[in-house]
Amino acid sequence: MEQVWKRSLVALKQRIETADFDALISRLYPLAQRDRNLLFEAPSKLAIDLINQRYLTTIEEVLSAEMARPVRVILQPRKLTQQELFPLPPRPEEPPGPPATRRSSSLLPKYTFSNFVVGASNQFAHAASKAVASQPGVHYNPFFIYGGVGLGKTHLVNAIGHEICDRNSNARVVYLSSESFMNELISALRRDRMDEFKGRFRKVDVLILDDVQFLAGRERTQEEFFHTFNSLYESHRQIVLTSDKFPKEIPDLEERLRNRFEWGLIADIQPPDVETRVAILEKKAEDEHIELPSDVAMFLASNINSNVRELEGSLTRLGAFASLNKCAITVDFAREVLHSILREKDRVVTIESIQKAICEFFNLRPSELRSKKRTKNIALPRQVAMYLCRRHTGASFPVIGDRFGGRDHSTVIHAANAVERRMREDVTFRTTVERIERMIENVP
Ligand code: ADP
Ligand code: MG
């Protein structure tokens, strides 16, 4: 059919005005032939309308003559690629950078959507990440993922970056941790290269900033990020952020930044349930060519429930031991190799470990928890800590009071009741407390 069309074009060129021929006819593309119907792809709906009005009969005549039988021409618009459907906004300001720096080398190569296991605990964050990757800068800006350590935040946001680059090889995607952002800022300040710094971040299409809780208390970095944020946001560039805390829970974060973090979509990742843990293990085992029987996968998944990173670590360890010893992986073997990891799990929760977890979470010093200070940013964490001590240690109210700077037992009772009440009424608060409860298991 392509040959026939080529010959027809020669004839059509003589019968159709050059401008129209170039704009409309020469851009038709033969797709298929069914009986007497010939299907063509046209560049746009507008082109189809114009051709139907002015030239359809001519085209049909020429083609019929060429094929020596009557034909009918049917036009359909060209299917747009994702990139054409959702173009990134044009960037008029600056010339394109050298191609080598375009495909972002800052993304971590091993984290893609294809090796991310979806379960109930991360389904929402995953779906939202997919949506962001397919239409960056359009719907969810900024996109904020929060969740505990080792639950897949870094993995997901890198997957977003990779997918955006796959869909549009011109997209400029920059991934970096908040710590690197700060270090680059410091270095730019020191070398008097602030313009360069500003330029680097303000001309990207997608900025992925990992672990923004790190910005807590770093005023200069927050200030600079605030301007970067505004500049990107205003030009509809996608901003992706992660944190181990909900924006409201990040201490010492300027209100204006906190506020912006809540402008778009916030998605959380919860610790995976046991089925998802098994699925993750099996996927990793497959990727790393480790022979993992399903009873061992189940054994690991039910015994390691804190985070995915630990789960992975134990698998890698098992794989290495098995290959060194040239033996198969069995439940007994796993129990032996992972002896120390598994035993830590039975650790008793103490008042100290709770205080430590609370301090880590709220960015306080243990001495502040035990102090007489009653400012809100200390009083509430202290109450939560008391509540958790009551729930998770065998300690009595007077003992707990004593360990929190010699407070009266009635204060502890009051705190425990207040926290319980608020947990019933306030979902966000309850989620926070539950998250701290999970942290307690991990504090050495
Ligand atoms: P975070 O940034 O939340 O601390 P990471 O993204 O670094 O966590 O994840 C820790 C490890 O666990 C990574 O190696 C990651 O690939 C893996 N991981 C986490 N969640 C999943 C998942 N759902 N599917 C596959 N691997 C996962
Ligand atoms: Mg991370």
XYZ file of C-alpha atoms and ligand atoms in Angstrom:
472
model
C 0.000 0.000 0.000
C 2.912 2.279 0.705
C 4.049 1.965 -2.911
C 0.572 2.737 -4.193
C 0.392 5.776 -1.977
C 3.780 7.015 -3.134
C 2.669 6.870 -6.723
C -0.629 8.533 -5.881
C 1.160 11.372 -4.197
C 2.893 12.242 -7.458
C -0.453 12.523 -9.165
C -2.037 14.424 -6.301
C 0.743 16.943 -6.221
C -0.249 18.078 -9.687
C -3.888 18.514 -8.767
C -3.622 20.164 -5.368
C -2.304 23.554 -4.408
C 1.230 23.293 -3.064
C 0.542 24.800 0.369
C -2.339 22.419 1.023
C -0.489 19.508 -0.465
C 2.440 20.049 1.869
C 0.390 20.767 4.942
C -2.308 18.159 4.520
C -1.793 15.521 1.864
C 1.900 14.843 2.184
C 1.421 14.205 5.861
C -1.089 11.409 5.458
C 0.146 7.981 6.285
C -1.420 4.752 5.012
C -2.287 2.437 7.893
C -4.435 -0.405 6.659
C -6.625 -1.707 3.911
C -9.872 -3.570 4.454
C -11.916 -4.516 1.397
C -12.442 -1.273 -0.442
C -11.653 0.868 2.605
C -8.237 2.433 2.966
C -7.381 3.727 6.410
C -5.043 6.725 6.670
C -3.578 8.513 9.604
C -3.815 12.301 9.495
C -1.749 14.697 11.632
C -4.755 16.219 13.390
C -8.532 16.439 13.553
C -8.370 19.796 11.856
C -6.447 18.296 8.962
C -9.113 15.605 8.643
C -11.911 18.161 8.464
C -10.111 20.167 5.812
C -9.262 17.137 3.702
C -12.804 15.763 3.954
C -14.201 19.103 2.806
C -11.838 19.819 -0.033
C -9.866 16.866 -1.253
C -11.442 13.585 -0.295
C -12.986 12.973 -3.715
C -9.759 13.848 -5.470
C -7.776 11.472 -3.307
C -10.296 8.696 -3.820
C -10.235 9.233 -7.575
C -6.474 9.076 -7.777
C -6.229 6.026 -5.538
C -9.002 4.211 -7.375
C -7.219 4.808 -10.641
C -3.905 3.687 -9.187
C -5.421 0.486 -7.788
C -7.724 -0.066 -10.723
C -10.805 -0.479 -8.509
C -13.052 1.850 -6.534
C -11.788 2.629 -3.042
C -13.009 4.642 -0.101
C -10.629 6.663 2.071
C -11.095 6.859 5.818
C -9.011 9.245 7.885
C -8.195 8.939 11.522
C -6.220 11.287 13.704
C -2.770 10.272 14.730
C -2.554 8.792 18.194
C -0.571 11.139 20.340
C 2.255 9.840 22.433
C 2.217 10.461 26.155
C 4.826 13.131 25.660
C 2.693 15.008 23.186
C -0.421 14.653 25.294
C 1.234 15.944 28.392
C 4.106 18.094 27.292
C 6.275 19.572 29.936
C 5.873 23.307 29.974
C 8.228 25.057 27.587
C 11.210 26.687 29.105
C 11.882 29.850 27.229
C 14.539 31.347 29.492
C 17.616 29.299 28.780
C 19.148 27.281 25.965
C 19.017 23.500 26.346
C 21.842 22.048 28.376
C 24.313 19.559 26.960
C 22.556 16.253 26.262
C 24.748 14.319 28.673
C 23.385 16.185 31.672
C 19.811 15.821 30.547
C 19.005 12.254 31.498
C 19.405 12.682 35.150
C 22.378 10.833 36.429
C 21.345 11.796 39.934
C 18.573 9.179 40.019
C 19.407 5.937 41.765
C 19.329 3.376 38.958
C 18.065 0.367 40.868
C 14.816 1.921 42.076
C 12.111 1.617 39.448
C 8.390 0.919 39.385
C 8.999 -2.510 37.925
C 10.798 -3.732 41.018
C 8.503 -2.076 43.518
C 6.061 -4.472 45.133
C 2.624 -3.009 45.692
C 0.569 -3.990 48.736
C -2.145 -2.463 50.862
C 0.398 -0.480 52.862
C 1.813 1.426 49.908
C -0.956 1.187 47.333
C -2.041 4.780 47.594
C 1.474 6.204 47.506
C 2.254 3.979 44.543
C -0.845 4.990 42.581
C -0.221 8.649 43.268
C 3.426 8.267 42.219
C 2.298 6.727 38.945
C -0.083 9.603 38.366
C 2.644 12.145 39.048
C 5.024 10.333 36.711
C 2.506 10.375 33.886
C 1.610 14.051 34.195
C 4.380 15.849 36.032
C 3.499 19.302 37.245
C -0.156 18.915 36.431
C -2.136 17.426 39.275
C -0.289 16.841 42.468
C 2.172 19.578 43.113
C 4.026 19.238 45.349
C 3.742 15.509 45.850
C 4.716 14.623 49.398
C 5.358 11.053 50.561
C 5.816 10.336 54.216
C 6.418 7.128 56.095
C 8.791 5.378 58.456
C 12.386 4.456 57.762
C 13.034 1.796 55.138
C 9.500 1.622 53.818
C 10.250 2.556 50.218
C 10.057 6.352 49.982
C 13.393 6.768 48.254
C 12.549 3.861 45.995
C 9.211 5.327 44.903
C 10.429 8.843 44.207
C 13.306 7.543 42.107
C 10.836 5.405 40.211
C 8.868 8.571 39.454
C 12.025 10.198 38.112
C 12.900 7.233 35.917
C 9.449 7.013 34.467
C 9.358 10.705 33.629
C 12.697 10.353 31.827
C 11.453 7.270 30.005
C 8.425 9.134 28.756
C 10.310 12.246 27.845
C 14.010 11.944 27.297
C 14.350 15.727 27.421
C 12.964 16.029 30.911
C 15.416 17.390 33.390
C 14.990 15.488 36.588
C 17.088 16.180 39.626
C 17.042 13.886 42.628
C 18.917 14.682 45.787
C 18.681 14.352 49.523
C 17.951 17.403 51.605
C 21.357 16.949 53.114
C 23.039 17.226 49.709
C 20.901 20.247 48.959
C 22.253 21.879 52.083
C 25.835 20.869 51.343
C 25.617 22.251 47.831
C 24.203 25.449 49.211
C 27.018 25.796 51.729
C 29.601 25.125 49.078
C 27.999 27.664 46.720
C 27.979 30.254 49.469
C 31.588 29.603 50.284
C 32.719 29.851 46.693
C 30.479 32.820 46.023
C 28.599 30.881 43.385
C 25.029 31.469 44.449
C 23.838 32.350 40.957
C 25.021 29.007 39.718
C 23.273 27.262 42.586
C 20.012 29.059 41.979
C 20.203 28.401 38.267
C 20.867 24.728 38.758
C 17.737 24.106 40.754
C 15.382 26.570 39.232
C 15.663 25.333 35.686
C 14.789 21.707 36.250
C 11.512 20.136 35.171
C 11.267 17.856 38.153
C 12.935 18.347 41.508
C 12.920 15.427 43.903
C 14.071 16.302 47.391
C 14.432 13.319 49.692
C 14.078 13.424 53.484
C 12.977 17.017 53.964
C 12.683 16.442 57.709
C 16.412 17.070 57.574
C 15.682 20.741 56.894
C 14.409 21.079 60.463
C 16.145 23.975 62.125
C 18.349 24.849 59.117
C 17.084 28.289 58.445
C 19.301 29.347 55.582
C 18.645 26.120 53.702
C 14.922 26.470 54.269
C 15.037 30.003 53.013
C 16.824 29.003 49.837
C 14.557 26.039 49.281
C 11.547 28.272 49.760
C 12.626 30.398 46.795
C 13.477 27.371 44.705
C 10.085 25.921 45.524
C 8.227 29.060 44.523
C 10.099 29.439 41.310
C 9.442 25.840 40.261
C 5.873 25.865 41.434
C 5.024 29.009 39.553
C 6.324 27.575 36.314
C 4.400 24.317 36.875
C 7.434 22.169 37.397
C 6.912 19.060 39.459
C 8.205 18.996 43.011
C 8.424 15.682 44.846
C 9.253 15.517 48.532
C 9.680 12.770 51.084
C 9.844 12.825 54.825
C 9.638 10.438 57.733
C 7.087 12.781 59.248
C 3.880 14.473 58.258
C 4.588 18.158 57.433
C 2.891 19.272 60.634
C 5.135 17.014 62.683
C 8.438 18.293 61.315
C 9.867 20.423 64.068
C 11.480 23.790 63.421
C 10.166 24.127 59.940
C 9.160 27.577 58.807
C 5.413 27.936 58.617
C 5.496 29.119 55.010
C 7.350 25.977 53.925
C 5.157 23.675 55.963
C 2.216 25.368 54.409
C 3.515 24.808 50.890
C 4.266 21.170 51.599
C 0.556 20.746 52.221
C -0.556 22.436 48.998
C -0.487 19.359 46.829
C -0.998 15.723 47.616
C 0.276 13.969 50.715
C 0.526 10.189 50.612
C 1.734 7.928 53.365
C 3.454 4.567 53.331
C 2.709 2.207 56.167
C 4.763 -0.821 57.152
C 3.898 -3.715 54.850
C 1.630 -6.533 56.008
C 2.972 -10.050 56.070
C 1.751 -10.965 52.570
C 3.472 -7.953 51.072
C 6.619 -8.770 53.021
C 6.611 -12.261 51.515
C 6.034 -10.795 48.057
C 8.910 -8.352 48.479
C 11.238 -11.132 49.647
C 10.307 -13.332 46.730
C 10.847 -10.544 44.250
C 14.248 -9.679 45.688
C 15.252 -13.338 45.802
C 14.339 -13.673 42.171
C 16.249 -10.530 41.204
C 19.323 -11.634 43.107
C 19.076 -15.270 42.039
C 18.711 -16.553 45.559
C 16.893 -19.843 45.925
C 14.320 -18.999 48.586
C 11.796 -21.704 49.518
C 8.378 -20.346 50.426
C 8.458 -21.604 54.005
C 11.664 -19.645 54.585
C 10.119 -16.546 52.998
C 7.168 -16.913 55.349
C 9.495 -17.452 58.304
C 11.450 -14.272 57.533
C 8.360 -12.238 56.795
C 6.687 -13.179 60.056
C 9.779 -12.600 62.150
C 11.037 -9.367 60.668
C 8.259 -6.843 60.568
C 9.936 -3.545 61.210
C 11.004 -2.407 57.788
C 11.752 -3.511 54.277
C 15.410 -2.613 54.454
C 15.931 -5.090 57.279
C 13.976 -7.675 55.407
C 16.253 -7.193 52.419
C 19.335 -7.221 54.589
C 18.409 -10.553 56.102
C 17.806 -12.036 52.675
C 21.146 -10.829 51.378
C 22.846 -12.232 54.439
C 21.141 -15.580 54.013
C 22.056 -15.668 50.342
C 25.692 -14.920 51.082
C 25.951 -17.519 53.837
C 24.253 -20.167 51.748
C 26.548 -19.582 48.818
C 29.676 -19.525 50.988
C 28.681 -22.732 52.739
C 27.347 -24.215 49.538
C 24.137 -25.256 51.208
C 20.439 -24.794 50.629
C 18.406 -22.221 52.513
C 16.055 -23.831 55.009
C 14.123 -22.505 57.969
C 16.667 -23.969 60.396
C 19.526 -22.463 58.442
C 17.765 -19.083 58.459
C 17.147 -19.294 62.181
C 20.826 -19.999 62.770
C 22.222 -17.316 60.459
C 19.808 -14.638 61.571
C 20.024 -15.600 65.202
C 21.106 -12.177 66.411
C 18.658 -10.192 64.300
C 15.736 -12.333 65.347
C 16.629 -12.257 69.005
C 16.716 -8.484 69.131
C 13.069 -8.526 68.364
C 12.240 -9.988 71.746
C 13.899 -7.048 73.414
C 11.875 -5.695 76.309
C 10.598 -2.187 75.963
C 11.917 0.047 78.693
C 11.123 3.550 79.844
C 14.489 4.620 78.412
C 13.806 3.164 74.994
C 10.468 4.965 74.891
C 12.048 8.251 75.930
C 14.697 7.755 73.296
C 12.164 7.097 70.566
C 10.102 10.109 71.583
C 13.155 12.356 71.579
C 14.201 11.115 68.196
C 10.766 11.631 66.772
C 10.170 15.101 68.174
C 13.759 16.215 68.043
C 14.105 16.769 71.778
C 16.751 15.971 74.340
C 15.962 13.390 77.045
C 16.741 16.028 79.648
C 13.965 18.183 78.215
C 11.471 15.364 78.682
C 12.461 15.124 82.320
C 12.596 18.891 82.845
C 9.943 21.080 84.431
C 9.382 22.929 81.167
C 5.774 22.945 80.112
C 5.877 24.557 76.698
C 3.605 22.822 74.236
C 6.379 21.380 72.076
C 7.702 19.504 75.101
C 4.533 18.900 77.124
C 2.751 16.927 74.432
C 5.657 14.601 73.586
C 6.108 14.060 77.310
C 2.462 13.057 77.695
C 2.716 10.673 74.796
C 5.846 9.173 76.305
C 4.092 8.626 79.616
C 1.147 7.014 77.902
C 3.449 4.665 75.998
C 5.378 3.760 79.147
C 2.169 2.810 80.813
C 1.076 0.722 77.865
C 4.323 -0.974 76.963
C 6.298 -1.407 80.165
C 5.167 -3.001 83.379
C 6.010 0.189 85.287
C 3.494 1.673 87.721
C 2.269 5.287 87.588
C 4.529 6.419 90.453
C 7.596 4.783 88.896
C 6.883 6.423 85.548
C 6.362 9.783 87.248
C 9.657 9.359 89.007
C 11.530 8.713 85.767
C 10.069 11.817 84.187
C 11.777 14.236 86.520
C 10.065 13.224 89.739
C 6.491 13.964 88.742
C 3.496 12.955 90.772
C 1.616 9.774 89.801
C -1.580 11.808 89.219
C 0.233 13.716 86.468
C 1.016 10.448 84.710
C -2.585 9.238 85.011
C -3.799 12.526 83.620
C -1.344 12.337 80.708
C -2.287 8.762 79.839
C -5.992 9.612 79.848
C -5.519 12.759 77.804
C -3.530 10.914 75.149
C -6.046 8.082 75.010
C -8.901 10.504 74.599
C -7.194 12.429 71.852
C -6.300 9.233 70.024
C -9.977 8.377 69.858
C -10.911 11.778 68.504
C -8.036 12.696 66.226
C -6.954 10.288 63.495
C -3.777 12.139 62.611
C -2.719 12.120 66.209
C -3.476 8.422 66.527
C -1.439 7.634 63.431
C 1.462 9.547 64.886
C 1.346 7.697 68.186
C 1.098 4.378 66.387
C 4.096 5.251 64.307
C 6.102 6.029 67.428
C 4.994 2.698 68.856
C 6.513 0.962 65.886
C 9.702 2.985 66.300
C 10.045 1.817 69.867
C 10.663 -1.689 68.642
C 13.611 -0.405 66.666
C 15.364 1.745 69.217
C 18.348 -0.164 70.604
P 13.008 4.858 52.791
O 13.503 5.858 51.813
O 11.523 4.963 53.032
O 13.764 4.845 54.062
P 13.915 2.976 50.829
O 13.170 3.465 49.640
O 15.352 3.297 50.906
O 13.171 3.423 52.156
O 13.690 1.405 50.930
C 14.552 0.556 51.656
C 14.801 -0.683 50.845
O 13.619 -1.449 50.779
C 15.200 -0.378 49.423
O 16.193 -1.252 49.023
C 13.923 -0.617 48.639
O 14.213 -1.070 47.332
C 13.239 -1.667 49.440
N 11.779 -1.570 49.351
C 10.965 -0.837 50.132
N 9.684 -0.988 49.789
C 9.681 -1.842 48.745
C 8.656 -2.419 47.933
N 7.376 -2.130 48.140
N 9.019 -3.257 46.947
C 10.317 -3.563 46.752
N 11.325 -3.070 47.469
C 11.027 -2.216 48.463
Mg 15.021 7.200 52.018
